[in-house]
Coordinates of C-alpha atoms in Angstrom, one line a residue:
X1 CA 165.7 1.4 -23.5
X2 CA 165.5 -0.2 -26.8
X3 CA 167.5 -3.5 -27.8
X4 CA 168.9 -6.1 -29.7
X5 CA 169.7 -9.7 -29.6
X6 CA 172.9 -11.3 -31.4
X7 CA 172.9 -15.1 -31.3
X8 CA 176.2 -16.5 -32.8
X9 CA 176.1 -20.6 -33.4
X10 CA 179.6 -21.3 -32.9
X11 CA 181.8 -24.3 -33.3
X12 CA 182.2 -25.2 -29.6
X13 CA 179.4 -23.0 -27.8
X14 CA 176.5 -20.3 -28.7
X15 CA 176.8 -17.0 -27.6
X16 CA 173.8 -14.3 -26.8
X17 CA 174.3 -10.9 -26.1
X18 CA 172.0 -8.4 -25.7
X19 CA 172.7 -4.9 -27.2
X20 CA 171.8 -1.6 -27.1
X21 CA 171.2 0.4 -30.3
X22 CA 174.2 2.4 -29.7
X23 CA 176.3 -1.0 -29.9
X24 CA 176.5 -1.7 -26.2
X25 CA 176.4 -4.8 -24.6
X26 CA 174.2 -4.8 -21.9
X27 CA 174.5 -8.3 -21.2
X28 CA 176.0 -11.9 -22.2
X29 CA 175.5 -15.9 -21.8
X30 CA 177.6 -18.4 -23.4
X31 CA 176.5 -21.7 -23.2
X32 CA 178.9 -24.5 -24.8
X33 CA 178.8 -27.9 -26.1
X34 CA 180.8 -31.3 -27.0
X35 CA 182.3 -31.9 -30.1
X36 CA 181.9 -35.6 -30.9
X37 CA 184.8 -37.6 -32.0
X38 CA 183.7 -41.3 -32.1
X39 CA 186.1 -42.0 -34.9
X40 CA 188.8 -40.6 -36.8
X41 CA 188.5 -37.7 -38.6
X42 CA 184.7 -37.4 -37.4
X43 CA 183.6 -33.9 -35.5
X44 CA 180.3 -33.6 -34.8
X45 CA 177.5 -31.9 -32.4
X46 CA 174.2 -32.8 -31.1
X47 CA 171.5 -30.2 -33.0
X48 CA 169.0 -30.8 -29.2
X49 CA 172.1 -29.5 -27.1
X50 CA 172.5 -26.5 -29.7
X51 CA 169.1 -25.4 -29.7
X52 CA 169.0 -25.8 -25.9
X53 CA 172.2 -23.5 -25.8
X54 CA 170.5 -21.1 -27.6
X55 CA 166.9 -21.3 -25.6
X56 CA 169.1 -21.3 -22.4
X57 CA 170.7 -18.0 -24.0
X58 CA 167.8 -16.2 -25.3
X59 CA 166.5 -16.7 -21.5
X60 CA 169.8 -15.8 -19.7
X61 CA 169.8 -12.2 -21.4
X62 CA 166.1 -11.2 -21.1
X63 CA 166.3 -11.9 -17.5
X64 CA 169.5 -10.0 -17.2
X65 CA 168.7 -7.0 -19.2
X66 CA 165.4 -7.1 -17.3
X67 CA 164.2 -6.3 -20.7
X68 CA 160.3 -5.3 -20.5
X69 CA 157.5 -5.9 -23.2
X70 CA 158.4 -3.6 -26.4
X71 CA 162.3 -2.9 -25.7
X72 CA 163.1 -5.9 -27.6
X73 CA 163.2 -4.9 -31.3
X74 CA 164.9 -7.9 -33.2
X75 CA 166.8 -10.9 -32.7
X76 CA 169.6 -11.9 -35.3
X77 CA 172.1 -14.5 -36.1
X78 CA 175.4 -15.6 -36.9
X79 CA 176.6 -19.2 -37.7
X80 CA 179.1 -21.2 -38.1
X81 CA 179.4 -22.3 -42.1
X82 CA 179.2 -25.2 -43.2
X83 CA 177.1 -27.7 -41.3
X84 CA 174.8 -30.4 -41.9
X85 CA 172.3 -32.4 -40.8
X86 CA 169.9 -34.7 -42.8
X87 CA 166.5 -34.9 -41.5
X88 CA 163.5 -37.3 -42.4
X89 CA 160.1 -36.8 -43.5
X90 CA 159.2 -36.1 -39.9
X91 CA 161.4 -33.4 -39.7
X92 CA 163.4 -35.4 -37.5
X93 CA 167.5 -35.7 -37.9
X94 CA 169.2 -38.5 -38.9
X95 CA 172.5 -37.6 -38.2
X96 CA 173.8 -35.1 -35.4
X97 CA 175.6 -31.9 -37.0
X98 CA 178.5 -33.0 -39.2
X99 CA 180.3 -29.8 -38.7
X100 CA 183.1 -27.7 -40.4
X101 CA 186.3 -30.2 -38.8
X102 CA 184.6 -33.1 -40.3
X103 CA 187.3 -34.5 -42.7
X104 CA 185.8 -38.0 -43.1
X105 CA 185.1 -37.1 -46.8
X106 CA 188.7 -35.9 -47.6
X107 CA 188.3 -39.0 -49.9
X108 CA 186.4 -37.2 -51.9
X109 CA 187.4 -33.6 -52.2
X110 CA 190.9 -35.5 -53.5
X111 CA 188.6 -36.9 -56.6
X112 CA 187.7 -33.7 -57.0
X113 CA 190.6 -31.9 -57.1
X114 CA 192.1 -34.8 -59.4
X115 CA 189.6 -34.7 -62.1
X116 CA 188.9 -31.2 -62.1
X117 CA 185.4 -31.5 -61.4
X118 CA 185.7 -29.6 -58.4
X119 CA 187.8 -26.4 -59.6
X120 CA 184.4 -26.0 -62.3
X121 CA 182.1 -26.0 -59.2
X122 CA 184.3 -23.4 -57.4
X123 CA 184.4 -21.2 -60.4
X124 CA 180.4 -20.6 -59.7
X125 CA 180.3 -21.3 -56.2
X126 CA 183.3 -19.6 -54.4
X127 CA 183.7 -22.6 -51.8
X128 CA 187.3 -24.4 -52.3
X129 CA 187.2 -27.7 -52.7
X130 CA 187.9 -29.4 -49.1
X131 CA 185.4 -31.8 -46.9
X132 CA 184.6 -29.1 -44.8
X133 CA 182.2 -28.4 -47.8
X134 CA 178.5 -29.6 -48.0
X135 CA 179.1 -30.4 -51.2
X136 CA 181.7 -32.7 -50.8
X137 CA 179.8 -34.2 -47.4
X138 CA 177.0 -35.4 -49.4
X139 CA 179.0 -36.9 -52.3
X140 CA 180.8 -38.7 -49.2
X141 CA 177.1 -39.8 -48.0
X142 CA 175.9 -40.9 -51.2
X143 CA 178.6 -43.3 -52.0
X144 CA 179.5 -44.4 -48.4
X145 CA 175.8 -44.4 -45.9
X146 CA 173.4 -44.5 -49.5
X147 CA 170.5 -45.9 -47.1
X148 CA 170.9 -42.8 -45.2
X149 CA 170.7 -40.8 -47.4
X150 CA 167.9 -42.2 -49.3
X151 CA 165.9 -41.6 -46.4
X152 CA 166.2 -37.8 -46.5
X153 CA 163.9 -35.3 -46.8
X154 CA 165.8 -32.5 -46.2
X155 CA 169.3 -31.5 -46.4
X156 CA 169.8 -27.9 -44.0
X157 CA 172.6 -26.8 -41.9
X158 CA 172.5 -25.5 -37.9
X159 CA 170.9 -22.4 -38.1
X160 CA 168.1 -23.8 -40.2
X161 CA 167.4 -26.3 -37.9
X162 CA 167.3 -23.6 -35.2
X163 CA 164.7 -21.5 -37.1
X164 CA 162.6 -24.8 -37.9
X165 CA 162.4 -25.6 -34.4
X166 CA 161.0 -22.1 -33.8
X167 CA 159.1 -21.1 -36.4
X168 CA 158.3 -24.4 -38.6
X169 CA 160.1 -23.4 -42.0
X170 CA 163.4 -24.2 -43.9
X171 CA 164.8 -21.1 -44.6
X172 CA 168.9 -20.4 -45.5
X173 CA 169.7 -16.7 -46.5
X174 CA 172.2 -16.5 -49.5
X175 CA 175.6 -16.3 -47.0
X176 CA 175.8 -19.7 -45.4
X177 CA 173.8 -21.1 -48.9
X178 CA 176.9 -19.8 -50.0
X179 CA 179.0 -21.5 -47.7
X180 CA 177.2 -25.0 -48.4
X181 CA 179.1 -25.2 -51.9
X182 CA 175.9 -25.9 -53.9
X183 CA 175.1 -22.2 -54.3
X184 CA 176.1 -20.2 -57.6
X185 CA 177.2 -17.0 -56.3
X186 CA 177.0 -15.3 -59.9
X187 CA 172.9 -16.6 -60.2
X188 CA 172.2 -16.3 -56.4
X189 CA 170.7 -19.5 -56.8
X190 CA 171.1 -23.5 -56.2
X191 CA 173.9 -24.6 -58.6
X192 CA 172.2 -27.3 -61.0
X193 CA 175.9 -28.7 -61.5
X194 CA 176.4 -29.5 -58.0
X195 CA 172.8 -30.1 -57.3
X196 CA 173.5 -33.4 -59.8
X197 CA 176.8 -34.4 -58.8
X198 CA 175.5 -34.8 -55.4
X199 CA 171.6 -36.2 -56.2
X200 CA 170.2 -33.2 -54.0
X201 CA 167.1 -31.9 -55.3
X202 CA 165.9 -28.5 -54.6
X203 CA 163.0 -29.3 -53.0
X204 CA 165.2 -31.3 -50.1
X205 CA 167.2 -27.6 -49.6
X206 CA 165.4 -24.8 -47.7
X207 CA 164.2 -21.9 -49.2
X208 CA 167.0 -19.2 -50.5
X209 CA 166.5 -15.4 -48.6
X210 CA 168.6 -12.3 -48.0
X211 CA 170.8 -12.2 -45.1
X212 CA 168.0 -9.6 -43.9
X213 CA 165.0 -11.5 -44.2
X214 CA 162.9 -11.5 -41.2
X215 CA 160.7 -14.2 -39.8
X216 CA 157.7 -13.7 -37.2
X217 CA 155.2 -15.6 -35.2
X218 CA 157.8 -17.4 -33.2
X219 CA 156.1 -21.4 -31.5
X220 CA 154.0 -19.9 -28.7
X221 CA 155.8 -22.5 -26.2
X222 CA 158.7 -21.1 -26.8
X223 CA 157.6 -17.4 -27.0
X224 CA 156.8 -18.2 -23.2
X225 CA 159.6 -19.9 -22.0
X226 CA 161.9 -17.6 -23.2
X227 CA 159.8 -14.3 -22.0
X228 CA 160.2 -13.3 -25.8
X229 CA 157.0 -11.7 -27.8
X230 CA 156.0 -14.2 -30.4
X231 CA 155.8 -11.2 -33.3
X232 CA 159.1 -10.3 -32.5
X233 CA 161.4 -9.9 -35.8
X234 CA 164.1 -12.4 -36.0
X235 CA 166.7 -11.5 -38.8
X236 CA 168.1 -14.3 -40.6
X237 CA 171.4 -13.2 -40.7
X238 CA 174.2 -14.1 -42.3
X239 CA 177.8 -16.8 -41.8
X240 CA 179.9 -15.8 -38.4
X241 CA 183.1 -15.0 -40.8
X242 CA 181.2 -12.2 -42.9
X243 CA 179.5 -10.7 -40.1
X244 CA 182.9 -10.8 -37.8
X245 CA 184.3 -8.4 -40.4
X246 CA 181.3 -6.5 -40.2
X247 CA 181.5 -6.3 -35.9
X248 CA 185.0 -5.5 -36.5
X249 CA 184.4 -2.1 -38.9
X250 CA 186.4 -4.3 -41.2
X251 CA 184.3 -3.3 -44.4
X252 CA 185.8 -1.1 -46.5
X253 CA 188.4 -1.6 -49.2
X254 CA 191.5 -2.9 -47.9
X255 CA 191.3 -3.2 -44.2
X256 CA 191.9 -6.9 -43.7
X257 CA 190.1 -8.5 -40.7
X258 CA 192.5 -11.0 -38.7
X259 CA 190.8 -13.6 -36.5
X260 CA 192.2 -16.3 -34.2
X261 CA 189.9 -18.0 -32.1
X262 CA 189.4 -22.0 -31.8
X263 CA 190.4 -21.7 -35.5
X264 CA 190.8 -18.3 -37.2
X265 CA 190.9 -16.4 -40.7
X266 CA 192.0 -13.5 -42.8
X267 CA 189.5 -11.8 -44.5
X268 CA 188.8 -8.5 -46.9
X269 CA 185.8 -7.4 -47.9
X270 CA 184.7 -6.8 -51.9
X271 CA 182.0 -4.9 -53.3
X272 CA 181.2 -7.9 -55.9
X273 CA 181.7 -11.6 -56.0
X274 CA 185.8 -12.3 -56.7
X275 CA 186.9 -15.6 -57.8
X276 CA 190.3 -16.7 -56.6
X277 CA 191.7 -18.3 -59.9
X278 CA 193.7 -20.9 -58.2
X279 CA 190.4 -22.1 -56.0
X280 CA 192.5 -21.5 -52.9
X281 CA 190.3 -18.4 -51.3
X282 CA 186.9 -18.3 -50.3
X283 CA 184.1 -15.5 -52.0
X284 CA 181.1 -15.8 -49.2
X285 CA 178.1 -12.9 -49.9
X286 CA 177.1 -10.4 -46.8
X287 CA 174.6 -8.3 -48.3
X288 CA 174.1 -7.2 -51.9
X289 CA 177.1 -4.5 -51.6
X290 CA 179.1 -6.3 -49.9
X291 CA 181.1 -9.9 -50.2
X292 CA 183.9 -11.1 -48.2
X293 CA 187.0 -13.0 -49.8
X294 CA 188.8 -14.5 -47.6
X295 CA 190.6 -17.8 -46.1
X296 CA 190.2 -20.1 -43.1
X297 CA 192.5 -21.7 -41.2
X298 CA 191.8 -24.8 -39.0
X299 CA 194.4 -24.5 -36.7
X300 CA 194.2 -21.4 -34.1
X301 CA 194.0 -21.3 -30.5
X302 CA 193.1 -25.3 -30.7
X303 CA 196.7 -25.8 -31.0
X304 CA 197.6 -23.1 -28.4
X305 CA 195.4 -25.4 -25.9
X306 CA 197.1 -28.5 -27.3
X307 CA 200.8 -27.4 -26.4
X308 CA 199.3 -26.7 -23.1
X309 CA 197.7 -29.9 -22.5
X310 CA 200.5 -31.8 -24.2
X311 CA 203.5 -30.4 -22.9
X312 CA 202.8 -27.8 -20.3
X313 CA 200.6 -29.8 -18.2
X314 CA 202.4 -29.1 -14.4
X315 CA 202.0 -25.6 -15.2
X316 CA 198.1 -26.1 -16.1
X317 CA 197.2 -28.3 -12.8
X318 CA 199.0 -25.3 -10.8
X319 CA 197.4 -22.6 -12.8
X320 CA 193.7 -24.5 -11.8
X321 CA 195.0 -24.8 -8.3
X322 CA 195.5 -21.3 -7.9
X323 CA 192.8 -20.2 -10.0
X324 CA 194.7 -18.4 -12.4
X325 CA 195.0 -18.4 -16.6
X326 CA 197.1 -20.9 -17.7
X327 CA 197.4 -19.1 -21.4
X328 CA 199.0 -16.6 -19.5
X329 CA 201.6 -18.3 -17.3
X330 CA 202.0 -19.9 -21.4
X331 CA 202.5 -16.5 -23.4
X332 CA 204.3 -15.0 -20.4
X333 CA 207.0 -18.3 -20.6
X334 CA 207.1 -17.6 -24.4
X335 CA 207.9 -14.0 -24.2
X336 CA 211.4 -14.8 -22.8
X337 CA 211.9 -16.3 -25.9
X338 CA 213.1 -13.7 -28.8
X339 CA 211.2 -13.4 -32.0
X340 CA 212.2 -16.4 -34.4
X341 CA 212.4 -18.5 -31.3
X342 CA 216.1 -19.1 -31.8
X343 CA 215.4 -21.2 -35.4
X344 CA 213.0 -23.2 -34.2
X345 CA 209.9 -23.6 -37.0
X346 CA 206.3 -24.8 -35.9
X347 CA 203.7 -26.1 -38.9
X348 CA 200.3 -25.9 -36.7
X349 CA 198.8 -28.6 -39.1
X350 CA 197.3 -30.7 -36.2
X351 CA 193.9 -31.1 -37.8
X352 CA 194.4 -30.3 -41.5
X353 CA 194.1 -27.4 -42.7
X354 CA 192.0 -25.4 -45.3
X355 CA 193.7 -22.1 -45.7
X356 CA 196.5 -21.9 -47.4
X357 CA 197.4 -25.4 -48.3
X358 CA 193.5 -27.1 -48.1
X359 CA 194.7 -30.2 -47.6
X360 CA 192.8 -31.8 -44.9
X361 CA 196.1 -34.8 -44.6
X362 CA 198.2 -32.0 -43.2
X363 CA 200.1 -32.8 -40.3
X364 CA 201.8 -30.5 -37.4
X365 CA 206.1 -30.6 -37.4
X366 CA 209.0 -28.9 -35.4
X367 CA 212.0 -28.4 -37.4
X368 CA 215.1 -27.0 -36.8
X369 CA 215.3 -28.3 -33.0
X370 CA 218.3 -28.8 -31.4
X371 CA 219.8 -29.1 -27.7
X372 CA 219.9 -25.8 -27.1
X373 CA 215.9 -25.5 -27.5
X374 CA 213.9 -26.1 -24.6
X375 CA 209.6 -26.3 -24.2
X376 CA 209.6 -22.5 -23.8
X377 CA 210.9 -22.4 -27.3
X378 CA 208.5 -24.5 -28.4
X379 CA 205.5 -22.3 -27.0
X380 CA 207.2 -19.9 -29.0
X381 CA 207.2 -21.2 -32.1
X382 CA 203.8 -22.3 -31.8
X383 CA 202.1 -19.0 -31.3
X384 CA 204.6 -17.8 -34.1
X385 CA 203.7 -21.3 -36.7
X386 CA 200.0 -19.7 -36.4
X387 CA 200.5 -16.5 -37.6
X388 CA 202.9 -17.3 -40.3
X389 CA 200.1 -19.9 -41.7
X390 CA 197.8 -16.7 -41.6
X391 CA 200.8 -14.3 -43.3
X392 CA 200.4 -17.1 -45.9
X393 CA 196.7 -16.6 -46.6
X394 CA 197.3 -12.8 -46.4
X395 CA 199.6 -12.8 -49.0
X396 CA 197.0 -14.6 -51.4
X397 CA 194.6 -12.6 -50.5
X398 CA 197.0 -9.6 -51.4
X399 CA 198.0 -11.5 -54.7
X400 CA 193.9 -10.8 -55.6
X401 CA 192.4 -7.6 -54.1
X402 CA 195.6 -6.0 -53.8
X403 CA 198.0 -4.8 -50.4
X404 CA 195.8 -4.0 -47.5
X405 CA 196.1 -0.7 -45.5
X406 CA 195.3 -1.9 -42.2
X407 CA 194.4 -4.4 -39.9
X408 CA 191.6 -5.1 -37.7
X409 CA 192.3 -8.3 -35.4
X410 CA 189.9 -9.9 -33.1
X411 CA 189.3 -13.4 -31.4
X412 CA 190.7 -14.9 -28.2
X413 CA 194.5 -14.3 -29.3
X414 CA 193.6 -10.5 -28.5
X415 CA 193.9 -10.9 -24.9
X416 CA 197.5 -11.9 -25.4
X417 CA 199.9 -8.8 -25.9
X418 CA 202.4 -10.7 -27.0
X419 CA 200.2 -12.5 -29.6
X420 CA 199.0 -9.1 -30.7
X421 CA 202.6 -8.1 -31.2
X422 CA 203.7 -10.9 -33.3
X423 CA 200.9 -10.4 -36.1
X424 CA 201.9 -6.7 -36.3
X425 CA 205.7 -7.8 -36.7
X426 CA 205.0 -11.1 -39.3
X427 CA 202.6 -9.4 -41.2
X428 CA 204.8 -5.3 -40.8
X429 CA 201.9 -3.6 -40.3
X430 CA 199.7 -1.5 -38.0
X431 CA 197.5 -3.9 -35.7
X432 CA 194.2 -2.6 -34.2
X433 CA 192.0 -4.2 -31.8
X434 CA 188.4 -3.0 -31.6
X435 CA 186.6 -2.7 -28.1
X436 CA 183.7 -4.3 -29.8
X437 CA 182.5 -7.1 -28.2
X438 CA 181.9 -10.3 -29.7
X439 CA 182.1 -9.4 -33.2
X440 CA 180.1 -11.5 -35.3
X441 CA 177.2 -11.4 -32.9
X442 CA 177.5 -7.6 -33.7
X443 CA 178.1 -7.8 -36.7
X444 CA 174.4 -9.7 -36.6
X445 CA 172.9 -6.8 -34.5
X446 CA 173.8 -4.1 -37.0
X447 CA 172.4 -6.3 -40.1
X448 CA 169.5 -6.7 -38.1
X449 CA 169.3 -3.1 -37.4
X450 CA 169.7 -2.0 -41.6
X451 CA 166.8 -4.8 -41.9
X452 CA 164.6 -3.3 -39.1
X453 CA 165.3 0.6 -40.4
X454 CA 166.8 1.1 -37.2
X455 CA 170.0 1.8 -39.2
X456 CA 170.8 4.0 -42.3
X457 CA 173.1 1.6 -43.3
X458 CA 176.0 -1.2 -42.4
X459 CA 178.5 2.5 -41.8
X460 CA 176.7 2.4 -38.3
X461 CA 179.1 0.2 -37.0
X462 CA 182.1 2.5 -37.4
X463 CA 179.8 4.7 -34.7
X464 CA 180.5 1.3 -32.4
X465 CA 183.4 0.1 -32.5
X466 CA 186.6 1.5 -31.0
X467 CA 190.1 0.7 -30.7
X468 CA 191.7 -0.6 -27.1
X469 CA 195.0 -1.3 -28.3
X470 CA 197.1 -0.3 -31.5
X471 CA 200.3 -2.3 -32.3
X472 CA 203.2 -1.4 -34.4
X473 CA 205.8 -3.5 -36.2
X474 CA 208.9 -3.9 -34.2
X475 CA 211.7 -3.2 -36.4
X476 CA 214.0 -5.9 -35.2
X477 CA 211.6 -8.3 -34.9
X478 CA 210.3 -8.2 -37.9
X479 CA 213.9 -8.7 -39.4
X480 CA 213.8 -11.7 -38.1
X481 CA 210.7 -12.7 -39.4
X482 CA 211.7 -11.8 -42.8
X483 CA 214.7 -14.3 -42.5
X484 CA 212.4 -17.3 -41.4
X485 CA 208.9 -17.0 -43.3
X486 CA 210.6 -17.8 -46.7
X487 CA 212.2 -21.0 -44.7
X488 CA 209.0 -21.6 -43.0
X489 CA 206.8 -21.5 -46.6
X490 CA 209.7 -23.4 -48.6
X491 CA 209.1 -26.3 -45.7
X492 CA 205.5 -26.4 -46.0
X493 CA 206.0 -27.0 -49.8
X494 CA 208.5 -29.7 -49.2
X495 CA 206.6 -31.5 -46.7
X496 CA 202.8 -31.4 -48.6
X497 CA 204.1 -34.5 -50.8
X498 CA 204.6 -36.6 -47.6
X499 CA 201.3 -35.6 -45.3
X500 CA 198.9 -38.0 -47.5
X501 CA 201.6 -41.1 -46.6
X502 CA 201.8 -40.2 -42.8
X503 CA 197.9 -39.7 -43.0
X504 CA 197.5 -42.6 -44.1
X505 CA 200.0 -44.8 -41.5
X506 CA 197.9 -43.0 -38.6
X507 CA 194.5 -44.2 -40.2
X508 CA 195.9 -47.7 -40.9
X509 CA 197.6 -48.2 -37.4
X510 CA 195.2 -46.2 -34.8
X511 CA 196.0 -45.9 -31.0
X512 CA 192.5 -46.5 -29.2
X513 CA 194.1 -45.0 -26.1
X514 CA 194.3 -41.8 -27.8
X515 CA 191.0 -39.5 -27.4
X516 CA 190.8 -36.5 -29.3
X517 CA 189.8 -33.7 -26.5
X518 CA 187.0 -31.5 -27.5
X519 CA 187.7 -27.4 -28.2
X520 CA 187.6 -25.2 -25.7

């Protein structure tokens, strides 16, 4: 049998899963990380314990699959946008891998938006401005750690890292180049604007390929350690959000891809680069005939896992004891609770948020709580504050490419029928799951597959993915919904003057006993 390898470098843990051409996985490893949080508003990884996820991975699968010399026709990738690491003239890091959650340069993407230098550089780049952006990391670095970053020699993200350890070049295909800020999605090249704002030169950034590019002659060592032929194609790939709506069959006009994992996003794909005019959507490339507009949100299933931490801890400790799933006892406690939640209104804003307010100050709220409301209630409105925060990117997205005709949702959430439910009421439309399994590393498979001329075209993944569950609006929910979203968005207007002050009081007067816990 013949097969390929997805490897998806995510935010909390990498994920390898061997395929078969027909889209099948024939077998999985997911090795996971820390997130460091030393100090406020820091989120970090180690780049070692990534590329020994991924080793570990690439070794778990082979011996698995029991895959034998010649089956193994390509390895391809997915990442997580918008990472950095500065390395030295060695080729050795200086810093671990400031990641996506990193808002210690919030500083800066404020300047930005202030003196408008930052809505020129979206007009060319796509990339709102927030500090989840390269570009506004190393205008952070410049000012704040200059010795640091005087001593670089190269500026490159995760996945380049990766392919230097294993094959000895900088290389970045055009997606996550997109997704560093500094890349001018009209010139599909290096944006000399934000090149000198930020004092990068082009020869500190890696080279600039399509997200099919293939590399070969992997690092002998590591050709034998993972069992893996050393002239085996690895594809470049592309950003985990572009290739999720490709694992998702979420590529042709209009169908809208949903996603709620540790964070999540609503996405639609485009056959040419889009530019929100208002610098509040993404535009992030996929392949030449296809881009993906789109917005992220921060705040997903990480604050699912904080309302279980926080408030439902009894019910956690007994759900470990008996070796059950404490989301579950969770969503089943919540679906007592009717839609609406009885009034009660949840903002998930617990770590800033990009999508749809980008302001990295935001800060989570209940409102409308009264005697009558009790911690199943607040479950409630939780799971519901989510998906109205993604209603609201859905609707900009709307505002841009037009209504979308259906819905393709994936990510953790999809386990939960209740969860499942509640997007198709909030957003009153149909809600389909795909049986596809890990989408973005997929999604990696089937560009890999178009590179390798094992595939006609990117259409082969309609051929894989199915549907396990369909969901419709419930009319009577959704009545409800329509009463409370305009309440929910009027609140999040009223309350964005006041997040910057509250920020601020919690960065002046910090509680050391407090550790931030890292994502599931």
């Amino acid at each position: 049998m013949d097969y390929m390898i997805g490897v998806d470098l995510g935010t909390t843990s990498t994920k390898v899963v061997l395929f078969d051409l027909q889209g099948k996985a024939q077998a999985y490893a997911n090795n996971p990380y820390p997130l460091y949080q030393d100090v406020p508003d820091m989120a970090e990884e180690d780049p070692e314990e990534i590329f020994q996820a991924v080793i570990a991975g690439l070794i778990e699968v082979m011996r698995k699959g029991n895959v034998k010399a010649g089956e193994l026709k390509g390895i391809s990738f997915s990442a997580a946008m918008h990472s950095l690491i500065l390395m030295d003239k060695d080729n050795k890091p200086l810093t671990r891998v400031i990641t996506w959650a990193d808002n210690r340069a919030a500083k800066y993407a404020a300047d930005l938006k202030k003196n408008g230098k930052g809505a020129e550089v979206f007009a060319r780049t796509g990339v709102p401005t927030h500090p989840m952006s390269p570009f506004v990391k190393l205008l952070w670095l410049k000012n704040e750690q200059p010795d640091l970053f005087n001593k670089t020699a190269h500026f490159i993200g995760i996945k380049d890292y990766i392919l230097f350890r294993l094959f000895g070049r900088y290389v970045m295909d055009y997606s996550l180049a997109n997704a560093t800020g500094l890349f001018n999605i009209f010139t599909m090249d290096w944006d000399d604007q934000a090149l000198a704002m930020t004092g990068v030169k082009r020869e500190q950034l890696p080279e600039l390929v399509d997200t099919t590019y293939q590399l070969t002659g992997m690092t002998e060592s590591y050709a034998s350690v993972t069992g893996i032929d050393p002239n085996t194609p690895f594809i470049l790939g592309a950003s985990d959000g572009t290739l999720s709506n490709l694992g998702v069959n979420a590529i042709d006009p209009g169908v809208l891809a949903v996603t709620i994992g540790t964070s999540g996003a609503v996405r639609v794909v485009v056959d040419k680069p889009v530019v929100d005019p208002e610098g509040r959507l993404f535009t992030y490339y996929l392949d030449k005939n296809h881009w993906v507009v789109g917005g992220p949100v921060n705040n997903g299933g990480i604050v699912f896992r904080w309302v279980r931490d926080q408030l439902f801890a009894p019910e956690k400790i007994t759900a470990e004891q008996m070796q059950i799933d404490s989301y579950e006892i969770l969503t089943d406690i919540a679906s007592k609770i009717p839609a609406g939640a009885d009034g009660l209104l949840f903002h998930p804003y617990l770590g800033g948020e990009r999508a749809p307010i980008w302001d990295a100050n935001a800060r989570g709220s209940f409102f409308g709580l009264t005697r009558q409301h009790t911690r199943a209630h607040m479950v409630r409105a939780a799971l519901e504050g989510i998906v109205y925060n993604l209603y609201m990117v859905m609707l900009m997205i709307e505002g841009i490419t037009g209504k979308p005709k259906s819905i393709q949702a994936t990510g953790g959430f999809a386990r939960s029928a209740l969860w499942r439910q509640m997007l198709a009421d909030i957003f009153e439309q149909d809600v389909n799951i795909p049986e596809s399994f890990e989408s973005s590393a997929l999604g990696a498979v089937v560009l890999g597959m178009e590179s390798l001329g094992l595939a006609k075209d990117l259409n082969v993944v309609k051929d894989m993915v199915g549907t396990t569950n369909t969901h419709k609006p419930n009319e009577k929910n959704f009545e409800v919904y329509r009463e409370l979203l305009p309440i929910w968005i009027r609140l999040t207007r009223e309350l964005s003057s006041e997040y910057g002050a509250i920020a601020d009081f919690q960065r002046k007067h910090p509680n050391p006993q407090i550790k931030l816990a890292d994502e599931d």
